CSV table of C-alpha atoms in Angstrom, one decimal:
chain,number,residue,atom,x,y,z
A,1,MET,CA,-11.0,22.0,28.7
A,2,THR,CA,-14.6,22.4,27.3
A,3,VAL,CA,-13.5,22.8,23.7
A,4,PRO,CA,-12.5,19.1,23.3
A,5,ALA,CA,-15.7,18.0,25.0
A,6,ILE,CA,-17.8,20.2,22.6
A,7,ALA,CA,-15.9,18.9,19.6
A,8,VAL,CA,-16.5,15.3,20.7
A,9,THR,CA,-20.2,16.0,21.3
A,10,ALA,CA,-20.5,17.7,17.9
A,11,GLY,CA,-18.7,14.8,16.2
A,12,LEU,CA,-21.0,12.3,17.9
A,13,GLY,CA,-24.1,14.3,16.7
A,14,ILE,CA,-22.8,14.3,13.1
A,15,ALA,CA,-21.9,10.6,13.2
A,16,LEU,CA,-25.4,9.8,14.6
A,17,ALA,CA,-27.1,11.9,11.9
A,18,GLN,CA,-25.0,10.2,9.2
A,19,GLY,CA,-25.8,6.7,10.5
A,20,ALA,CA,-22.1,6.1,11.4
A,21,LEU,CA,-23.0,4.9,14.9
A,22,ALA,CA,-24.4,1.4,15.1
A,23,ALA,CA,-26.9,0.9,17.9
A,24,SER,CA,-29.8,3.3,18.0
A,25,PHE,CA,-29.7,3.2,21.8
A,26,ALA,CA,-27.1,3.5,24.5
A,27,VAL,CA,-25.7,0.0,25.0
A,28,SER,CA,-25.3,-1.5,28.4
A,29,GLY,CA,-22.0,-2.1,30.1
A,30,GLN,CA,-22.2,-5.8,29.3
A,31,GLN,CA,-21.5,-7.8,26.2
A,32,PHE,CA,-23.6,-10.9,25.6
A,33,LYS,CA,-23.0,-14.2,23.8
A,34,VAL,CA,-25.0,-15.7,21.0
A,35,SER,CA,-24.7,-19.1,19.4
A,36,ALA,CA,-26.7,-21.0,16.8
A,37,SER,CA,-26.2,-24.3,15.1
A,38,SER,CA,-26.8,-22.5,11.8
A,39,LEU,CA,-27.7,-19.1,10.3
A,40,GLU,CA,-29.1,-18.7,6.8
A,41,GLY,CA,-29.4,-15.1,5.5
A,42,GLU,CA,-30.3,-13.2,2.4
A,43,GLY,CA,-28.9,-9.7,1.9
A,44,PHE,CA,-25.7,-9.6,4.0
A,45,ALA,CA,-23.5,-6.5,4.8
A,46,GLN,CA,-20.7,-6.0,7.3
A,47,TYR,CA,-18.8,-2.9,8.2
A,48,GLY,CA,-17.1,-1.2,11.2
A,49,SER,CA,-18.9,1.3,13.4
A,50,ILE,CA,-19.1,2.7,16.9
A,51,ASP,CA,-21.6,2.0,19.7
A,52,VAL,CA,-22.0,4.5,22.6
A,53,ASN,CA,-22.9,3.5,26.2
A,54,ALA,CA,-24.8,5.6,28.7
A,55,ARG,CA,-21.5,7.1,29.9
A,56,GLU,CA,-21.0,8.3,26.3
A,57,GLU,CA,-18.0,6.1,25.9
A,58,LEU,CA,-17.3,4.9,22.4
A,59,ILE,CA,-17.1,1.2,21.7
A,60,PRO,CA,-15.8,-0.1,18.3
A,61,VAL,CA,-17.9,-2.8,16.8
A,62,ALA,CA,-18.3,-4.8,13.5
A,63,VAL,CA,-21.9,-4.5,12.4
A,64,THR,CA,-23.4,-7.5,10.6
A,65,ALA,CA,-26.6,-6.7,8.9
A,66,ILE,CA,-28.9,-9.2,7.2
A,67,LYS,CA,-32.2,-8.5,5.4
A,68,GLU,CA,-33.8,-11.9,6.2
A,69,ALA,CA,-32.3,-14.4,8.6
A,70,LYS,CA,-33.2,-17.8,9.9
A,71,LEU,CA,-31.3,-19.3,12.9
A,72,HIS,CA,-31.5,-22.8,14.2
A,73,SER,CA,-31.0,-23.6,17.9
A,74,LEU,CA,-30.4,-20.1,19.0
A,75,CYS,CA,-28.8,-19.4,22.5
A,76,GLN,CA,-28.2,-16.0,24.1
A,77,SER,CA,-26.6,-15.5,27.4
A,78,VAL,CA,-25.4,-12.7,29.7
A,79,VAL,CA,-23.7,-13.0,33.0
A,80,THR,CA,-24.0,-10.3,35.7
A,81,THR,CA,-21.9,-10.3,38.8
A,82,LEU,CA,-23.8,-8.8,41.8
A,83,PRO,CA,-22.3,-8.0,45.2
A,84,VAL,CA,-22.9,-10.7,47.9
A,85,VAL,CA,-24.9,-12.8,45.4
A,86,GLY,CA,-22.2,-13.5,42.8
A,87,ASP,CA,-22.7,-14.5,39.2
A,88,ILE,CA,-26.3,-14.5,37.8
A,89,SER,CA,-26.9,-15.9,34.3
A,90,LEU,CA,-29.7,-15.0,32.0
A,91,ASN,CA,-30.2,-17.6,29.2
A,92,LEU,CA,-32.6,-17.5,26.3
A,93,THR,CA,-33.1,-20.3,23.8
A,94,ALA,CA,-35.3,-20.6,20.8
A,95,GLY,CA,-35.5,-22.2,17.4
A,96,LYS,CA,-35.0,-25.9,18.2
A,97,LYS,CA,-37.9,-27.2,16.2
A,98,ALA,CA,-38.8,-24.2,13.9
A,99,PRO,CA,-36.1,-21.6,13.1
A,100,VAL,CA,-35.9,-18.2,14.7
A,101,GLU,CA,-36.8,-15.6,11.9
A,102,ALA,CA,-35.5,-12.0,11.8
A,103,SER,CA,-35.9,-9.2,9.3
A,104,ASN,CA,-33.5,-6.2,9.0
A,105,LEU,CA,-31.3,-7.8,11.6
A,106,PHE,CA,-28.3,-5.8,12.9
A,107,VAL,CA,-25.7,-7.2,15.3
A,108,ASP,CA,-23.0,-5.0,16.8
A,109,ALA,CA,-20.3,-7.6,17.6
A,110,THR,CA,-16.7,-7.7,18.8
A,111,GLN,CA,-16.2,-11.4,17.9
A,112,LEU,CA,-17.8,-13.8,15.4
A,113,SER,CA,-16.7,-17.4,14.5
A,114,GLY,CA,-18.1,-20.3,12.6
A,115,ASP,CA,-18.0,-21.9,9.2
A,116,ALA,CA,-19.3,-19.4,6.6
A,117,VAL,CA,-20.2,-19.6,2.9
A,118,PHE,CA,-21.1,-16.4,1.0
A,119,SER,CA,-22.6,-16.1,-2.5
A,120,ASN,CA,-21.5,-13.2,-4.7
A,121,ILE,CA,-19.3,-11.6,-2.0
A,122,GLU,CA,-17.7,-8.2,-2.5
A,123,ILE,CA,-14.8,-7.6,0.0
A,124,GLY,CA,-13.3,-4.2,0.4
A,125,ARG,CA,-16.3,-2.2,-0.8
A,126,ASP,CA,-16.6,1.4,0.5
A,127,ALA,CA,-19.0,1.2,3.5
A,128,SER,CA,-21.0,4.1,2.3
A,129,THR,CA,-22.0,2.3,-0.9
A,130,LEU,CA,-23.4,-0.9,0.5
A,131,ASP,CA,-26.6,-2.0,-1.2
A,132,LYS,CA,-27.2,-5.7,-0.6
A,133,GLY,CA,-28.1,-5.7,3.1
A,134,PRO,CA,-31.0,-3.8,4.8
A,135,ALA,CA,-31.5,-0.2,3.5
A,136,GLU,CA,-30.1,1.3,6.7
A,137,ALA,CA,-26.9,-0.9,6.5
A,138,VAL,CA,-24.3,1.7,5.4
A,139,GLY,CA,-21.2,2.9,7.1
A,140,MET,CA,-19.0,5.9,6.8
A,141,GLN,CA,-17.4,6.9,3.5
A,142,ASP,CA,-13.9,5.5,2.8
A,143,LEU,CA,-14.2,2.7,5.4
A,144,PHE,CA,-13.8,-1.0,4.6
A,145,ALA,CA,-16.9,-3.2,4.2
A,146,GLN,CA,-18.1,-6.4,2.6
A,147,GLN,CA,-21.4,-7.6,1.3
A,148,ALA,CA,-23.0,-10.7,-0.3
A,149,ASP,CA,-26.2,-11.9,-1.7
A,150,THR,CA,-26.5,-14.7,0.8
A,151,VAL,CA,-24.6,-16.0,3.9
A,152,SER,CA,-24.7,-19.4,5.6
A,153,ILE,CA,-22.9,-19.9,8.9
A,154,THR,CA,-22.7,-23.2,10.8
A,155,ASP,CA,-21.6,-23.4,14.4
A,156,LEU,CA,-22.1,-19.6,14.9
A,157,GLN,CA,-20.6,-18.0,18.0
A,158,GLN,CA,-20.5,-14.3,18.6
A,159,THR,CA,-20.0,-11.8,21.3
A,160,ALA,CA,-22.0,-8.6,20.9
A,161,TRP,CA,-23.0,-5.3,22.5
A,162,ALA,CA,-26.3,-4.9,20.7
A,163,THR,CA,-28.9,-6.5,18.4
A,164,ASN,CA,-31.6,-4.7,16.5
A,165,ALA,CA,-34.3,-6.2,14.2
A,166,GLY,CA,-37.3,-5.0,12.4
A,167,THR,CA,-39.0,-8.2,13.4
A,168,PHE,CA,-37.7,-11.1,15.5
A,169,LYS,CA,-39.8,-14.2,15.7
A,170,LEU,CA,-38.6,-16.6,18.4
A,171,SER,CA,-40.3,-20.0,18.1
A,172,GLY,CA,-40.1,-22.2,21.2
A,173,LEU,CA,-38.8,-19.3,23.3
A,174,SER,CA,-37.5,-20.3,26.7
A,175,MET,CA,-35.8,-17.9,29.2
A,176,ASN,CA,-34.3,-18.7,32.6
A,177,ILE,CA,-32.2,-17.0,35.2
A,178,SER,CA,-29.9,-19.0,37.4
A,179,LYS,CA,-27.1,-18.6,39.9
A,180,GLY,CA,-23.6,-19.1,38.6
A,181,LYS,CA,-21.9,-18.6,35.2
A,182,LYS,CA,-23.8,-20.4,32.5
A,183,GLU,CA,-23.0,-19.1,29.0
A,184,CYS,CA,-23.9,-20.4,25.5
A,185,PHE,CA,-20.1,-21.0,24.8
């Protein structure tokens, strides 16, 4: 019984050391939604990976990594259901007048949609050889990946487990908590 547990733990340790696991922290048990009217990015990479929650459960994700990103009309929401109280929504908005700016942005997502345009895209590249996104944006050898010089997405909608950024400048930041289910999309 303990042999499989030790093997899984050792495998997770190796994967973390090799950068195969996406988020650098234990993700919560809740996904959140993010939308933006537009995203403009330089240095784009995307590859599959695994997040780990506090219970050490593995969660498959698609990592989208961008060296420099600008987002217009950003919305982020998460809904928590509490006993007796019911649904509580946390909503964050920014970038209505001046764009939200992020460097070395990593999003561990399970869903992404919008209208996208890529420049100089490479689809099917080995994830361990990525070199257009942030320096840390590499996946495991032999796994599928794609990268591009630039990315432009309008009407962005994504569901994610985690977001990391070197810097994250939120102009016009507004956050509120309300009763009920109020999501970005």
